[in-house]
């Protein structure tokens, strides 16, 4: 099952270390089957607030995503970004093949207290 590294990064002033991070990041995730799905794109806020930027990197599985995050190659460059850009980063598994949200809704309804 696919997995994703999702970053919500705040606006930051341009910095040489951020440029270096961007130049080097692809090489850190390619060995784990990772690829950019969203990077440098303008997003549309449809509800609420979402200042900053969105980055999504897809991986073949959550194991590969975790291995990339923990890798020496990524941990070496992570401070280049973290020193200059605040943000939140999560790893999340994708939905299973054939996932049907109506079944989740039904289970939720069945778990509600009887009235």
JSON list of C-alpha atoms in Angstrom, two decimals:
[
{"chain": "A", "resi": 1, "resn": "UNK", "atom": "CA", "xyz": [0.00, 0.00, 0.00]},
{"chain": "A", "resi": 2, "resn": "UNK", "atom": "CA", "xyz": [1.35, 3.44, -0.91]},
{"chain": "A", "resi": 3, "resn": "UNK", "atom": "CA", "xyz": [2.41, 5.94, 1.72]},
{"chain": "A", "resi": 4, "resn": "UNK", "atom": "CA", "xyz": [3.07, 9.64, 1.74]},
{"chain": "A", "resi": 5, "resn": "UNK", "atom": "CA", "xyz": [5.34, 12.17, 3.40]},
{"chain": "A", "resi": 6, "resn": "UNK", "atom": "CA", "xyz": [3.30, 15.36, 3.67]},
{"chain": "A", "resi": 7, "resn": "UNK", "atom": "CA", "xyz": [4.82, 18.67, 4.69]},
{"chain": "A", "resi": 8, "resn": "UNK", "atom": "CA", "xyz": [3.02, 21.91, 5.49]},
{"chain": "A", "resi": 9, "resn": "UNK", "atom": "CA", "xyz": [5.83, 24.45, 5.45]},
{"chain": "A", "resi": 10, "resn": "UNK", "atom": "CA", "xyz": [5.57, 28.10, 6.44]},
{"chain": "A", "resi": 11, "resn": "UNK", "atom": "CA", "xyz": [6.82, 30.98, 4.33]},
{"chain": "A", "resi": 12, "resn": "UNK", "atom": "CA", "xyz": [10.51, 31.68, 4.79]},
{"chain": "A", "resi": 13, "resn": "UNK", "atom": "CA", "xyz": [13.09, 34.10, 3.49]},
{"chain": "A", "resi": 14, "resn": "UNK", "atom": "CA", "xyz": [15.30, 32.67, 0.73]},
{"chain": "A", "resi": 15, "resn": "UNK", "atom": "CA", "xyz": [18.48, 31.11, 2.10]},
{"chain": "A", "resi": 16, "resn": "UNK", "atom": "CA", "xyz": [21.43, 29.25, 0.55]},
{"chain": "A", "resi": 17, "resn": "UNK", "atom": "CA", "xyz": [20.92, 26.30, 2.91]},
{"chain": "A", "resi": 18, "resn": "UNK", "atom": "CA", "xyz": [17.31, 25.90, 1.75]},
{"chain": "A", "resi": 19, "resn": "UNK", "atom": "CA", "xyz": [18.48, 25.91, -1.87]},
{"chain": "A", "resi": 20, "resn": "UNK", "atom": "CA", "xyz": [21.04, 23.22, -1.02]},
{"chain": "A", "resi": 21, "resn": "UNK", "atom": "CA", "xyz": [18.36, 21.14, 0.74]},
{"chain": "A", "resi": 22, "resn": "UNK", "atom": "CA", "xyz": [16.10, 21.32, -2.30]},
{"chain": "A", "resi": 23, "resn": "UNK", "atom": "CA", "xyz": [18.97, 20.43, -4.62]},
{"chain": "A", "resi": 24, "resn": "UNK", "atom": "CA", "xyz": [19.84, 17.34, -2.54]},
{"chain": "A", "resi": 25, "resn": "UNK", "atom": "CA", "xyz": [16.50, 15.97, -1.32]},
{"chain": "A", "resi": 26, "resn": "UNK", "atom": "CA", "xyz": [15.53, 13.94, -4.40]},
{"chain": "A", "resi": 27, "resn": "UNK", "atom": "CA", "xyz": [18.67, 11.82, -4.11]},
{"chain": "A", "resi": 28, "resn": "UNK", "atom": "CA", "xyz": [17.69, 10.94, -0.52]},
{"chain": "A", "resi": 29, "resn": "UNK", "atom": "CA", "xyz": [14.27, 9.49, -1.33]},
{"chain": "A", "resi": 30, "resn": "UNK", "atom": "CA", "xyz": [14.85, 7.86, -4.74]},
{"chain": "A", "resi": 31, "resn": "UNK", "atom": "CA", "xyz": [16.55, 4.77, -3.17]},
{"chain": "A", "resi": 32, "resn": "UNK", "atom": "CA", "xyz": [13.29, 4.19, -1.25]},
{"chain": "A", "resi": 33, "resn": "UNK", "atom": "CA", "xyz": [11.05, 4.49, -4.30]},
{"chain": "A", "resi": 34, "resn": "UNK", "atom": "CA", "xyz": [10.00, 8.03, -3.40]},
{"chain": "A", "resi": 35, "resn": "UNK", "atom": "CA", "xyz": [8.95, 10.71, -5.84]},
{"chain": "A", "resi": 36, "resn": "UNK", "atom": "CA", "xyz": [7.53, 14.20, -5.60]},
{"chain": "A", "resi": 37, "resn": "UNK", "atom": "CA", "xyz": [3.77, 14.26, -6.08]},
{"chain": "A", "resi": 38, "resn": "UNK", "atom": "CA", "xyz": [3.40, 17.91, -5.02]},
{"chain": "A", "resi": 39, "resn": "UNK", "atom": "CA", "xyz": [6.27, 20.39, -4.85]},
{"chain": "A", "resi": 40, "resn": "UNK", "atom": "CA", "xyz": [6.37, 24.08, -5.63]},
{"chain": "A", "resi": 41, "resn": "UNK", "atom": "CA", "xyz": [2.69, 24.17, -6.63]},
{"chain": "A", "resi": 42, "resn": "UNK", "atom": "CA", "xyz": [0.25, 26.91, -5.66]},
{"chain": "A", "resi": 43, "resn": "UNK", "atom": "CA", "xyz": [-2.56, 25.41, -3.58]},
{"chain": "A", "resi": 44, "resn": "UNK", "atom": "CA", "xyz": [-6.16, 26.61, -3.28]},
{"chain": "A", "resi": 45, "resn": "UNK", "atom": "CA", "xyz": [-7.59, 26.92, 0.22]},
{"chain": "A", "resi": 46, "resn": "UNK", "atom": "CA", "xyz": [-11.20, 25.77, 0.04]},
{"chain": "A", "resi": 47, "resn": "UNK", "atom": "CA", "xyz": [-11.97, 25.86, 3.76]},
{"chain": "A", "resi": 48, "resn": "UNK", "atom": "CA", "xyz": [-10.12, 27.22, 6.77]},
{"chain": "A", "resi": 49, "resn": "UNK", "atom": "CA", "xyz": [-6.59, 28.60, 6.54]},
{"chain": "A", "resi": 50, "resn": "UNK", "atom": "CA", "xyz": [-3.49, 26.98, 5.11]},
{"chain": "A", "resi": 51, "resn": "UNK", "atom": "CA", "xyz": [-0.66, 29.51, 4.88]},
{"chain": "A", "resi": 52, "resn": "UNK", "atom": "CA", "xyz": [2.64, 28.43, 3.42]},
{"chain": "A", "resi": 53, "resn": "UNK", "atom": "CA", "xyz": [3.43, 25.55, 1.09]},
{"chain": "A", "resi": 54, "resn": "UNK", "atom": "CA", "xyz": [2.47, 21.91, 0.66]},
{"chain": "A", "resi": 55, "resn": "UNK", "atom": "CA", "xyz": [4.90, 19.15, -0.30]},
{"chain": "A", "resi": 56, "resn": "UNK", "atom": "CA", "xyz": [3.85, 15.54, -0.90]},
{"chain": "A", "resi": 57, "resn": "UNK", "atom": "CA", "xyz": [6.30, 12.73, -1.57]},
{"chain": "A", "resi": 58, "resn": "UNK", "atom": "CA", "xyz": [4.87, 9.34, -2.50]},
{"chain": "A", "resi": 59, "resn": "UNK", "atom": "CA", "xyz": [6.46, 6.02, -1.48]},
{"chain": "A", "resi": 60, "resn": "UNK", "atom": "CA", "xyz": [5.60, 2.40, -2.29]},
{"chain": "A", "resi": 61, "resn": "UNK", "atom": "CA", "xyz": [4.87, 1.69, 1.40]},
{"chain": "A", "resi": 62, "resn": "UNK", "atom": "CA", "xyz": [5.02, 3.17, 4.88]},
{"chain": "A", "resi": 63, "resn": "UNK", "atom": "CA", "xyz": [8.15, 1.08, 5.53]},
{"chain": "A", "resi": 64, "resn": "UNK", "atom": "CA", "xyz": [10.00, 2.84, 2.69]},
{"chain": "A", "resi": 65, "resn": "UNK", "atom": "CA", "xyz": [8.75, 6.24, 3.89]},
{"chain": "A", "resi": 66, "resn": "UNK", "atom": "CA", "xyz": [9.99, 5.55, 7.42]},
{"chain": "A", "resi": 67, "resn": "UNK", "atom": "CA", "xyz": [13.31, 4.21, 6.13]},
{"chain": "A", "resi": 68, "resn": "UNK", "atom": "CA", "xyz": [13.81, 7.37, 4.05]},
{"chain": "A", "resi": 69, "resn": "UNK", "atom": "CA", "xyz": [13.02, 9.65, 7.01]},
{"chain": "A", "resi": 70, "resn": "UNK", "atom": "CA", "xyz": [15.45, 7.77, 9.25]},
{"chain": "A", "resi": 71, "resn": "UNK", "atom": "CA", "xyz": [18.15, 7.45, 6.59]},
{"chain": "A", "resi": 72, "resn": "UNK", "atom": "CA", "xyz": [21.56, 9.00, 7.16]},
{"chain": "A", "resi": 73, "resn": "UNK", "atom": "CA", "xyz": [21.27, 10.78, 3.81]},
{"chain": "A", "resi": 74, "resn": "UNK", "atom": "CA", "xyz": [18.04, 12.56, 4.74]},
{"chain": "A", "resi": 75, "resn": "UNK", "atom": "CA", "xyz": [19.01, 13.25, 8.34]},
{"chain": "A", "resi": 76, "resn": "UNK", "atom": "CA", "xyz": [22.20, 14.88, 7.06]},
{"chain": "A", "resi": 77, "resn": "UNK", "atom": "CA", "xyz": [20.28, 17.48, 5.03]},
{"chain": "A", "resi": 78, "resn": "UNK", "atom": "CA", "xyz": [17.16, 17.93, 7.21]},
{"chain": "A", "resi": 79, "resn": "UNK", "atom": "CA", "xyz": [18.79, 20.66, 9.35]},
{"chain": "A", "resi": 80, "resn": "UNK", "atom": "CA", "xyz": [19.36, 22.74, 6.21]},
{"chain": "A", "resi": 81, "resn": "UNK", "atom": "CA", "xyz": [15.57, 23.12, 5.96]},
{"chain": "A", "resi": 82, "resn": "UNK", "atom": "CA", "xyz": [14.68, 23.02, 9.65]},
{"chain": "A", "resi": 83, "resn": "UNK", "atom": "CA", "xyz": [16.98, 25.93, 10.54]},
{"chain": "A", "resi": 84, "resn": "UNK", "atom": "CA", "xyz": [15.09, 28.23, 8.16]},
{"chain": "A", "resi": 85, "resn": "UNK", "atom": "CA", "xyz": [11.56, 26.90, 7.59]},
{"chain": "A", "resi": 86, "resn": "UNK", "atom": "CA", "xyz": [9.05, 26.01, 10.27]},
{"chain": "A", "resi": 87, "resn": "UNK", "atom": "CA", "xyz": [6.47, 23.41, 9.43]},
{"chain": "A", "resi": 88, "resn": "UNK", "atom": "CA", "xyz": [4.73, 20.17, 10.15]},
{"chain": "A", "resi": 89, "resn": "UNK", "atom": "CA", "xyz": [5.67, 16.88, 8.48]},
{"chain": "A", "resi": 90, "resn": "UNK", "atom": "CA", "xyz": [3.78, 13.61, 8.70]},
{"chain": "A", "resi": 91, "resn": "UNK", "atom": "CA", "xyz": [4.10, 10.13, 7.23]},
{"chain": "A", "resi": 92, "resn": "UNK", "atom": "CA", "xyz": [0.78, 8.50, 6.41]},
{"chain": "A", "resi": 93, "resn": "UNK", "atom": "CA", "xyz": [-0.17, 5.22, 4.73]},
{"chain": "A", "resi": 94, "resn": "UNK", "atom": "CA", "xyz": [-2.51, 5.48, 1.76]},
{"chain": "A", "resi": 95, "resn": "UNK", "atom": "CA", "xyz": [-5.90, 3.85, 1.67]},
{"chain": "A", "resi": 96, "resn": "UNK", "atom": "CA", "xyz": [-6.08, 0.18, 0.73]},
{"chain": "A", "resi": 97, "resn": "UNK", "atom": "CA", "xyz": [-7.07, -0.87, -2.78]},
{"chain": "A", "resi": 98, "resn": "UNK", "atom": "CA", "xyz": [-10.84, -0.70, -3.16]},
{"chain": "A", "resi": 99, "resn": "UNK", "atom": "CA", "xyz": [-11.39, 1.34, 0.01]},
{"chain": "A", "resi": 100, "resn": "UNK", "atom": "CA", "xyz": [-15.06, 2.29, 0.37]},
{"chain": "A", "resi": 101, "resn": "UNK", "atom": "CA", "xyz": [-15.78, 5.21, 2.71]},
{"chain": "A", "resi": 102, "resn": "UNK", "atom": "CA", "xyz": [-19.46, 4.23, 2.88]},
{"chain": "A", "resi": 103, "resn": "UNK", "atom": "CA", "xyz": [-18.47, 1.16, 4.89]},
{"chain": "A", "resi": 104, "resn": "UNK", "atom": "CA", "xyz": [-16.55, 3.35, 7.35]},
{"chain": "A", "resi": 105, "resn": "UNK", "atom": "CA", "xyz": [-19.58, 5.62, 7.63]},
{"chain": "A", "resi": 106, "resn": "UNK", "atom": "CA", "xyz": [-21.84, 2.64, 8.25]},
{"chain": "A", "resi": 107, "resn": "UNK", "atom": "CA", "xyz": [-19.54, 1.32, 11.01]},
{"chain": "A", "resi": 108, "resn": "UNK", "atom": "CA", "xyz": [-19.47, 4.78, 12.59]},
{"chain": "A", "resi": 109, "resn": "UNK", "atom": "CA", "xyz": [-23.27, 4.98, 12.49]},
{"chain": "A", "resi": 110, "resn": "UNK", "atom": "CA", "xyz": [-23.58, 1.52, 14.08]},
{"chain": "A", "resi": 111, "resn": "UNK", "atom": "CA", "xyz": [-21.23, 2.60, 16.90]},
{"chain": "A", "resi": 112, "resn": "UNK", "atom": "CA", "xyz": [-23.39, 5.62, 17.80]},
{"chain": "A", "resi": 113, "resn": "UNK", "atom": "CA", "xyz": [-25.38, 5.38, 21.03]},
{"chain": "A", "resi": 114, "resn": "UNK", "atom": "CA", "xyz": [-28.98, 4.34, 20.50]},
{"chain": "A", "resi": 115, "resn": "UNK", "atom": "CA", "xyz": [-31.54, 7.10, 20.88]}
]
